[in-house]
Amino acid sequence: MKYFKKENVFPYEAFVQTSIEEYFEKQGYEVEKDGQVDLIAVKGSDRWVVEAKGITEAIGTDFNTCLGQLVKSMTSRENQYAIAIPKHVKYKRQCSMLSSYFRELVQLHILVIDDQGEVKIIEPTMTIDQFEF
């Protein structure tokens, strides 16, 4: 079990992590944790690689760290890559700073977790403004 600095409540990383694990398991995926990324979900040939973050004191730095960790794990065009974040205005701002060019180029999905643990997916071709934070 990964160690989390904050408790398992919204909008902290432990809550985001638990929510995405439950989401993928309910969808029939087998959830793996390999230590390199926060979550790998596999169902048949469909494979998701996900980095999760929660609210922190240094959102910008931690958001960039999350992206960097995910980019380092991008090894195949066949995988689906995503960052998982809480539904929070501070993360909307961070996501808005990602260019649509970059998100489409690397096929970056954004998994947004609300305070009930529900997961919504922002597809690489969607604009951040199309999604309500």
Short mmCIF file of N, CA and C in Angstrom, two decimals:
data_model
loop_
_atom_site.label_atom_id
_atom_site.label_comp_id
_atom_site.label_asym_id
_atom_site.label_seq_id
_atom_site.Cartn_x
_atom_site.Cartn_y
_atom_site.Cartn_z
N MET A 1 0.85 -1.19 0.00
CA MET A 1 0.00 0.00 0.00
C MET A 1 0.88 1.23 0.00
N LYS A 2 0.58 2.15 -0.86
CA LYS A 2 1.32 3.40 -0.95
C LYS A 2 1.06 4.25 0.28
N TYR A 3 2.07 4.94 0.74
CA TYR A 3 1.93 5.84 1.88
C TYR A 3 1.45 7.20 1.39
N PHE A 4 0.43 7.72 2.03
CA PHE A 4 -0.09 9.04 1.70
C PHE A 4 0.07 9.96 2.91
N LYS A 5 0.48 11.19 2.65
CA LYS A 5 0.68 12.16 3.73
C LYS A 5 -0.64 12.63 4.33
N LYS A 6 -1.67 12.68 3.52
CA LYS A 6 -2.99 13.17 3.96
C LYS A 6 -3.96 12.00 4.04
N GLU A 7 -5.04 12.20 4.78
CA GLU A 7 -6.03 11.14 4.94
C GLU A 7 -6.80 10.88 3.65
N ASN A 8 -7.54 9.78 3.65
CA ASN A 8 -8.28 9.33 2.48
C ASN A 8 -9.64 10.03 2.39
N VAL A 9 -9.61 11.34 2.19
CA VAL A 9 -10.83 12.14 2.00
C VAL A 9 -10.59 13.09 0.83
N PHE A 10 -11.70 13.52 0.22
CA PHE A 10 -11.62 14.49 -0.86
C PHE A 10 -11.05 15.79 -0.31
N PRO A 11 -10.15 16.46 -0.99
CA PRO A 11 -9.59 16.28 -2.33
C PRO A 11 -8.15 15.75 -2.33
N TYR A 12 -7.80 14.95 -1.34
CA TYR A 12 -6.42 14.49 -1.22
C TYR A 12 -6.11 13.29 -2.12
N GLU A 13 -4.81 13.05 -2.33
CA GLU A 13 -4.37 12.02 -3.27
C GLU A 13 -4.86 10.63 -2.93
N ALA A 14 -4.90 10.27 -1.65
CA ALA A 14 -5.38 8.94 -1.27
C ALA A 14 -6.81 8.72 -1.76
N PHE A 15 -7.65 9.74 -1.67
CA PHE A 15 -9.04 9.66 -2.14
C PHE A 15 -9.08 9.51 -3.66
N VAL A 16 -8.28 10.28 -4.35
CA VAL A 16 -8.21 10.21 -5.82
C VAL A 16 -7.75 8.81 -6.23
N GLN A 17 -6.72 8.30 -5.58
CA GLN A 17 -6.18 6.97 -5.90
C GLN A 17 -7.23 5.88 -5.67
N THR A 18 -7.87 5.91 -4.52
CA THR A 18 -8.90 4.91 -4.20
C THR A 18 -10.05 4.98 -5.21
N SER A 19 -10.44 6.19 -5.57
CA SER A 19 -11.56 6.38 -6.51
C SER A 19 -11.25 5.82 -7.88
N ILE A 20 -10.03 6.03 -8.38
CA ILE A 20 -9.72 5.51 -9.72
C ILE A 20 -9.57 3.99 -9.70
N GLU A 21 -9.04 3.45 -8.60
CA GLU A 21 -8.95 2.00 -8.48
C GLU A 21 -10.35 1.38 -8.54
N GLU A 22 -11.28 1.94 -7.76
CA GLU A 22 -12.65 1.43 -7.74
C GLU A 22 -13.32 1.61 -9.10
N TYR A 23 -13.09 2.73 -9.75
CA TYR A 23 -13.67 3.00 -11.06
C TYR A 23 -13.26 1.92 -12.07
N PHE A 24 -11.96 1.67 -12.16
CA PHE A 24 -11.49 0.69 -13.15
C PHE A 24 -11.92 -0.72 -12.78
N GLU A 25 -11.91 -1.06 -11.51
CA GLU A 25 -12.36 -2.40 -11.10
C GLU A 25 -13.82 -2.60 -11.46
N LYS A 26 -14.67 -1.60 -11.27
CA LYS A 26 -16.08 -1.70 -11.63
C LYS A 26 -16.27 -1.86 -13.14
N GLN A 27 -15.33 -1.35 -13.91
CA GLN A 27 -15.39 -1.45 -15.37
C GLN A 27 -14.83 -2.79 -15.87
N GLY A 28 -14.39 -3.65 -14.93
CA GLY A 28 -13.88 -4.97 -15.29
C GLY A 28 -12.39 -5.04 -15.55
N TYR A 29 -11.67 -3.99 -15.18
CA TYR A 29 -10.22 -3.98 -15.36
C TYR A 29 -9.54 -4.65 -14.17
N GLU A 30 -8.38 -5.22 -14.43
CA GLU A 30 -7.52 -5.70 -13.36
C GLU A 30 -6.57 -4.56 -13.04
N VAL A 31 -6.51 -4.18 -11.78
CA VAL A 31 -5.70 -3.05 -11.35
C VAL A 31 -4.36 -3.55 -10.83
N GLU A 32 -3.31 -2.93 -11.35
CA GLU A 32 -1.95 -3.27 -10.94
C GLU A 32 -1.26 -2.02 -10.42
N LYS A 33 -0.32 -2.22 -9.51
CA LYS A 33 0.54 -1.12 -9.06
C LYS A 33 1.97 -1.64 -9.17
N ASP A 34 2.78 -0.95 -9.96
CA ASP A 34 4.14 -1.45 -10.18
C ASP A 34 5.22 -0.60 -9.53
N GLY A 35 4.83 0.44 -8.84
CA GLY A 35 5.82 1.30 -8.18
C GLY A 35 6.32 2.43 -9.05
N GLN A 36 6.22 2.29 -10.36
CA GLN A 36 6.68 3.34 -11.27
C GLN A 36 5.59 4.38 -11.51
N VAL A 37 4.35 3.92 -11.59
CA VAL A 37 3.20 4.80 -11.77
C VAL A 37 2.16 4.45 -10.70
N ASP A 38 1.19 5.31 -10.53
CA ASP A 38 0.20 5.09 -9.48
C ASP A 38 -0.76 3.95 -9.78
N LEU A 39 -1.08 3.75 -11.06
CA LEU A 39 -2.05 2.71 -11.40
C LEU A 39 -1.90 2.27 -12.83
N ILE A 40 -1.99 0.97 -13.03
CA ILE A 40 -2.10 0.38 -14.36
C ILE A 40 -3.38 -0.45 -14.33
N ALA A 41 -4.27 -0.21 -15.28
CA ALA A 41 -5.53 -0.95 -15.36
C ALA A 41 -5.57 -1.68 -16.70
N VAL A 42 -5.81 -2.99 -16.65
CA VAL A 42 -5.76 -3.81 -17.86
C VAL A 42 -7.04 -4.62 -18.00
N LYS A 43 -7.60 -4.56 -19.21
CA LYS A 43 -8.75 -5.41 -19.58
C LYS A 43 -8.55 -5.79 -21.03
N GLY A 44 -8.19 -7.04 -21.24
CA GLY A 44 -7.88 -7.50 -22.59
C GLY A 44 -6.68 -6.75 -23.13
N SER A 45 -6.83 -6.13 -24.30
CA SER A 45 -5.73 -5.37 -24.88
C SER A 45 -5.76 -3.89 -24.47
N ASP A 46 -6.77 -3.51 -23.70
CA ASP A 46 -6.92 -2.13 -23.25
C ASP A 46 -6.10 -1.93 -21.97
N ARG A 47 -5.17 -0.97 -22.01
CA ARG A 47 -4.27 -0.75 -20.87
C ARG A 47 -4.18 0.74 -20.57
N TRP A 48 -4.54 1.11 -19.33
CA TRP A 48 -4.46 2.49 -18.87
C TRP A 48 -3.28 2.63 -17.92
N VAL A 49 -2.52 3.71 -18.10
CA VAL A 49 -1.42 4.06 -17.20
C VAL A 49 -1.79 5.42 -16.61
N VAL A 50 -1.88 5.48 -15.27
CA VAL A 50 -2.43 6.67 -14.62
C VAL A 50 -1.54 7.16 -13.48
N GLU A 51 -1.34 8.46 -13.44
CA GLU A 51 -0.70 9.15 -12.32
C GLU A 51 -1.77 9.95 -11.61
N ALA A 52 -1.78 9.90 -10.28
CA ALA A 52 -2.81 10.59 -9.49
C ALA A 52 -2.18 11.68 -8.63
N LYS A 53 -2.94 12.75 -8.44
CA LYS A 53 -2.54 13.84 -7.54
C LYS A 53 -3.77 14.36 -6.82
N GLY A 54 -3.54 14.89 -5.64
CA GLY A 54 -4.59 15.54 -4.88
C GLY A 54 -4.20 16.97 -4.60
N ILE A 55 -5.01 17.65 -3.82
CA ILE A 55 -4.72 19.04 -3.45
C ILE A 55 -3.48 19.04 -2.55
N THR A 56 -2.58 19.98 -2.83
CA THR A 56 -1.36 20.13 -2.04
C THR A 56 -1.10 21.62 -1.84
N GLU A 57 -0.06 21.91 -1.08
CA GLU A 57 0.34 23.30 -0.86
C GLU A 57 0.97 23.90 -2.12
N ALA A 58 1.56 23.05 -2.95
CA ALA A 58 2.27 23.51 -4.15
C ALA A 58 1.65 22.86 -5.39
N ILE A 59 0.44 23.26 -5.72
CA ILE A 59 -0.31 22.63 -6.82
C ILE A 59 0.46 22.66 -8.13
N GLY A 60 1.00 23.80 -8.51
CA GLY A 60 1.72 23.91 -9.78
C GLY A 60 2.89 22.95 -9.86
N THR A 61 3.70 22.92 -8.84
CA THR A 61 4.86 22.03 -8.80
C THR A 61 4.43 20.57 -8.83
N ASP A 62 3.44 20.23 -8.02
CA ASP A 62 2.99 18.85 -7.96
C ASP A 62 2.28 18.40 -9.24
N PHE A 63 1.55 19.31 -9.88
CA PHE A 63 0.92 19.01 -11.16
C PHE A 63 1.99 18.73 -12.20
N ASN A 64 3.02 19.55 -12.25
CA ASN A 64 4.11 19.35 -13.20
C ASN A 64 4.86 18.05 -12.91
N THR A 65 5.03 17.72 -11.64
CA THR A 65 5.67 16.46 -11.26
C THR A 65 4.83 15.29 -11.75
N CYS A 66 3.53 15.38 -11.57
CA CYS A 66 2.60 14.33 -12.03
C CYS A 66 2.76 14.12 -13.54
N LEU A 67 2.76 15.21 -14.29
CA LEU A 67 2.92 15.12 -15.75
C LEU A 67 4.27 14.50 -16.12
N GLY A 68 5.32 14.94 -15.43
CA GLY A 68 6.64 14.40 -15.70
C GLY A 68 6.73 12.91 -15.43
N GLN A 69 6.13 12.47 -14.34
CA GLN A 69 6.12 11.04 -14.02
C GLN A 69 5.38 10.25 -15.09
N LEU A 70 4.27 10.81 -15.56
CA LEU A 70 3.50 10.11 -16.60
C LEU A 70 4.26 10.08 -17.92
N VAL A 71 4.84 11.22 -18.30
CA VAL A 71 5.59 11.28 -19.56
C VAL A 71 6.73 10.25 -19.55
N LYS A 72 7.41 10.10 -18.43
CA LYS A 72 8.49 9.12 -18.33
C LYS A 72 8.00 7.69 -18.49
N SER A 73 6.72 7.46 -18.23
CA SER A 73 6.18 6.10 -18.32
C SER A 73 5.56 5.81 -19.69
N MET A 74 5.57 6.78 -20.59
CA MET A 74 4.96 6.60 -21.92
C MET A 74 5.88 5.76 -22.79
N THR A 75 5.50 4.49 -22.93
CA THR A 75 6.36 3.54 -23.65
C THR A 75 5.70 2.92 -24.86
N SER A 76 4.38 3.15 -25.03
CA SER A 76 3.68 2.51 -26.14
C SER A 76 2.48 3.34 -26.60
N ARG A 77 2.29 3.42 -27.89
CA ARG A 77 1.12 4.12 -28.44
C ARG A 77 -0.17 3.36 -28.15
N GLU A 78 -0.02 2.10 -27.80
CA GLU A 78 -1.19 1.25 -27.55
C GLU A 78 -1.85 1.55 -26.21
N ASN A 79 -1.11 2.14 -25.26
CA ASN A 79 -1.65 2.43 -23.93
C ASN A 79 -2.48 3.71 -23.93
N GLN A 80 -3.38 3.80 -22.97
CA GLN A 80 -4.11 5.02 -22.69
C GLN A 80 -3.41 5.67 -21.49
N TYR A 81 -3.06 6.93 -21.60
CA TYR A 81 -2.36 7.62 -20.51
C TYR A 81 -3.26 8.69 -19.91
N ALA A 82 -3.20 8.80 -18.57
CA ALA A 82 -4.07 9.76 -17.91
C ALA A 82 -3.46 10.28 -16.62
N ILE A 83 -3.87 11.49 -16.28
CA ILE A 83 -3.63 12.00 -14.94
C ILE A 83 -4.98 12.00 -14.24
N ALA A 84 -4.98 11.72 -12.95
CA ALA A 84 -6.21 11.72 -12.16
C ALA A 84 -6.08 12.81 -11.11
N ILE A 85 -7.08 13.68 -11.07
CA ILE A 85 -7.04 14.84 -10.18
C ILE A 85 -8.42 15.07 -9.55
N PRO A 86 -8.45 15.76 -8.42
CA PRO A 86 -9.76 16.09 -7.84
C PRO A 86 -10.44 17.20 -8.63
N LYS A 87 -11.75 17.20 -8.60
CA LYS A 87 -12.54 18.25 -9.24
C LYS A 87 -12.43 19.50 -8.37
N HIS A 88 -11.53 20.39 -8.77
CA HIS A 88 -11.22 21.57 -7.97
C HIS A 88 -10.76 22.69 -8.91
N VAL A 89 -11.17 23.91 -8.64
CA VAL A 89 -10.85 25.04 -9.50
C VAL A 89 -9.34 25.23 -9.69
N LYS A 90 -8.55 24.91 -8.66
CA LYS A 90 -7.09 25.06 -8.80
C LYS A 90 -6.53 24.08 -9.84
N TYR A 91 -7.12 22.90 -9.93
CA TYR A 91 -6.67 21.96 -10.94
C TYR A 91 -7.22 22.32 -12.32
N LYS A 92 -8.38 22.94 -12.37
CA LYS A 92 -8.88 23.41 -13.67
C LYS A 92 -7.88 24.40 -14.27
N ARG A 93 -7.38 25.29 -13.43
CA ARG A 93 -6.40 26.28 -13.89
C ARG A 93 -5.15 25.58 -14.43
N GLN A 94 -4.66 24.58 -13.71
CA GLN A 94 -3.47 23.85 -14.16
C GLN A 94 -3.73 23.14 -15.49
N CYS A 95 -4.87 22.48 -15.59
CA CYS A 95 -5.21 21.77 -16.82
C CYS A 95 -5.37 22.72 -18.00
N SER A 96 -5.88 23.92 -17.73
CA SER A 96 -6.07 24.93 -18.78
C SER A 96 -4.74 25.39 -19.36
N MET A 97 -3.67 25.25 -18.60
CA MET A 97 -2.35 25.67 -19.09
C MET A 97 -1.72 24.63 -20.02
N LEU A 98 -2.30 23.42 -20.08
CA LEU A 98 -1.80 22.41 -21.02
C LEU A 98 -2.35 22.74 -22.40
N SER A 99 -1.50 22.77 -23.38
CA SER A 99 -1.97 23.09 -24.72
C SER A 99 -2.77 21.92 -25.28
N SER A 100 -3.76 22.24 -26.08
CA SER A 100 -4.55 21.18 -26.73
C SER A 100 -3.64 20.38 -27.67
N TYR A 101 -2.66 21.05 -28.25
CA TYR A 101 -1.70 20.36 -29.13
C TYR A 101 -1.00 19.23 -28.37
N PHE A 102 -0.47 19.53 -27.17
CA PHE A 102 0.23 18.53 -26.37
C PHE A 102 -0.71 17.39 -25.97
N ARG A 103 -1.90 17.74 -25.48
CA ARG A 103 -2.83 16.72 -25.01
C ARG A 103 -3.23 15.77 -26.14
N GLU A 104 -3.43 16.33 -27.33
CA GLU A 104 -3.78 15.48 -28.48
C GLU A 104 -2.58 14.68 -28.96
N LEU A 105 -1.42 15.29 -28.97
CA LEU A 105 -0.20 14.62 -29.43
C LEU A 105 0.09 13.37 -28.62
N VAL A 106 0.02 13.48 -27.29
CA VAL A 106 0.35 12.33 -26.43
C VAL A 106 -0.91 11.57 -26.00
N GLN A 107 -2.07 11.99 -26.51
CA GLN A 107 -3.34 11.35 -26.18
C GLN A 107 -3.56 11.30 -24.66
N LEU A 108 -3.39 12.46 -24.02
CA LEU A 108 -3.52 12.58 -22.57
C LEU A 108 -4.98 12.73 -22.15
N HIS A 109 -5.44 11.79 -21.35
CA HIS A 109 -6.77 11.86 -20.76
C HIS A 109 -6.64 12.48 -19.36
N ILE A 110 -7.68 13.16 -18.94
CA ILE A 110 -7.70 13.71 -17.58
C ILE A 110 -8.89 13.09 -16.86
N LEU A 111 -8.62 12.38 -15.79
CA LEU A 111 -9.67 11.77 -14.98
C LEU A 111 -9.96 12.74 -13.83
N VAL A 112 -11.17 13.23 -13.78
CA VAL A 112 -11.55 14.21 -12.76
C VAL A 112 -12.47 13.51 -11.75
N ILE A 113 -12.06 13.54 -10.48
CA ILE A 113 -12.78 12.85 -9.42
C ILE A 113 -13.51 13.87 -8.55
N ASP A 114 -14.82 13.68 -8.40
CA ASP A 114 -15.59 14.62 -7.57
C ASP A 114 -15.59 14.16 -6.10
N ASP A 115 -16.27 14.92 -5.27
CA ASP A 115 -16.24 14.63 -3.83
C ASP A 115 -17.00 13.36 -3.44
N GLN A 116 -17.70 12.75 -4.40
CA GLN A 116 -18.38 11.48 -4.16
C GLN A 116 -17.57 10.29 -4.70
N GLY A 117 -16.42 10.58 -5.29
CA GLY A 117 -15.58 9.54 -5.85
C GLY A 117 -15.94 9.16 -7.28
N GLU A 118 -16.87 9.92 -7.89
CA GLU A 118 -17.25 9.66 -9.27
C GLU A 118 -16.15 10.15 -10.20
N VAL A 119 -15.90 9.38 -11.24
CA VAL A 119 -14.84 9.70 -12.20
C VAL A 119 -15.46 10.14 -13.52
N LYS A 120 -15.02 11.29 -14.00
CA LYS A 120 -15.39 11.79 -15.33
C LYS A 120 -14.10 11.90 -16.14
N ILE A 121 -14.21 11.61 -17.41
CA ILE A 121 -13.01 11.62 -18.27
C ILE A 121 -13.08 12.78 -19.25
N ILE A 122 -12.01 13.58 -19.24
CA ILE A 122 -11.83 14.61 -20.26
C ILE A 122 -10.94 13.97 -21.33
N GLU A 123 -11.52 13.75 -22.49
CA GLU A 123 -10.80 13.12 -23.60
C GLU A 123 -9.74 14.08 -24.14
N PRO A 124 -8.70 13.55 -24.78
CA PRO A 124 -7.63 14.41 -25.32
C PRO A 124 -8.11 15.49 -26.28
N THR A 125 -9.20 15.25 -26.99
CA THR A 125 -9.69 16.22 -27.97
C THR A 125 -10.66 17.24 -27.38
N MET A 126 -11.06 17.05 -26.14
CA MET A 126 -11.98 18.00 -25.50
C MET A 126 -11.20 19.19 -24.96
N THR A 127 -11.83 20.35 -24.99
CA THR A 127 -11.20 21.50 -24.32
C THR A 127 -11.55 21.45 -22.85
N ILE A 128 -10.70 22.02 -22.05
CA ILE A 128 -10.92 22.06 -20.60
C ILE A 128 -12.19 22.85 -20.30
N ASP A 129 -12.45 23.87 -21.08
CA ASP A 129 -13.64 24.71 -20.87
C ASP A 129 -14.94 23.95 -21.11
N GLN A 130 -14.88 22.84 -21.86
CA GLN A 130 -16.07 22.03 -22.11
C GLN A 130 -16.48 21.26 -20.85
N PHE A 131 -15.59 21.20 -19.89
CA PHE A 131 -15.82 20.39 -18.68
C PHE A 131 -16.04 21.31 -17.49
N GLU A 132 -17.03 20.99 -16.68
CA GLU A 132 -17.35 21.80 -15.52
C GLU A 132 -16.55 21.33 -14.30
N PHE A 133 -15.70 22.22 -13.80
CA PHE A 133 -14.92 21.91 -12.58
C PHE A 133 -15.63 22.46 -11.38
#
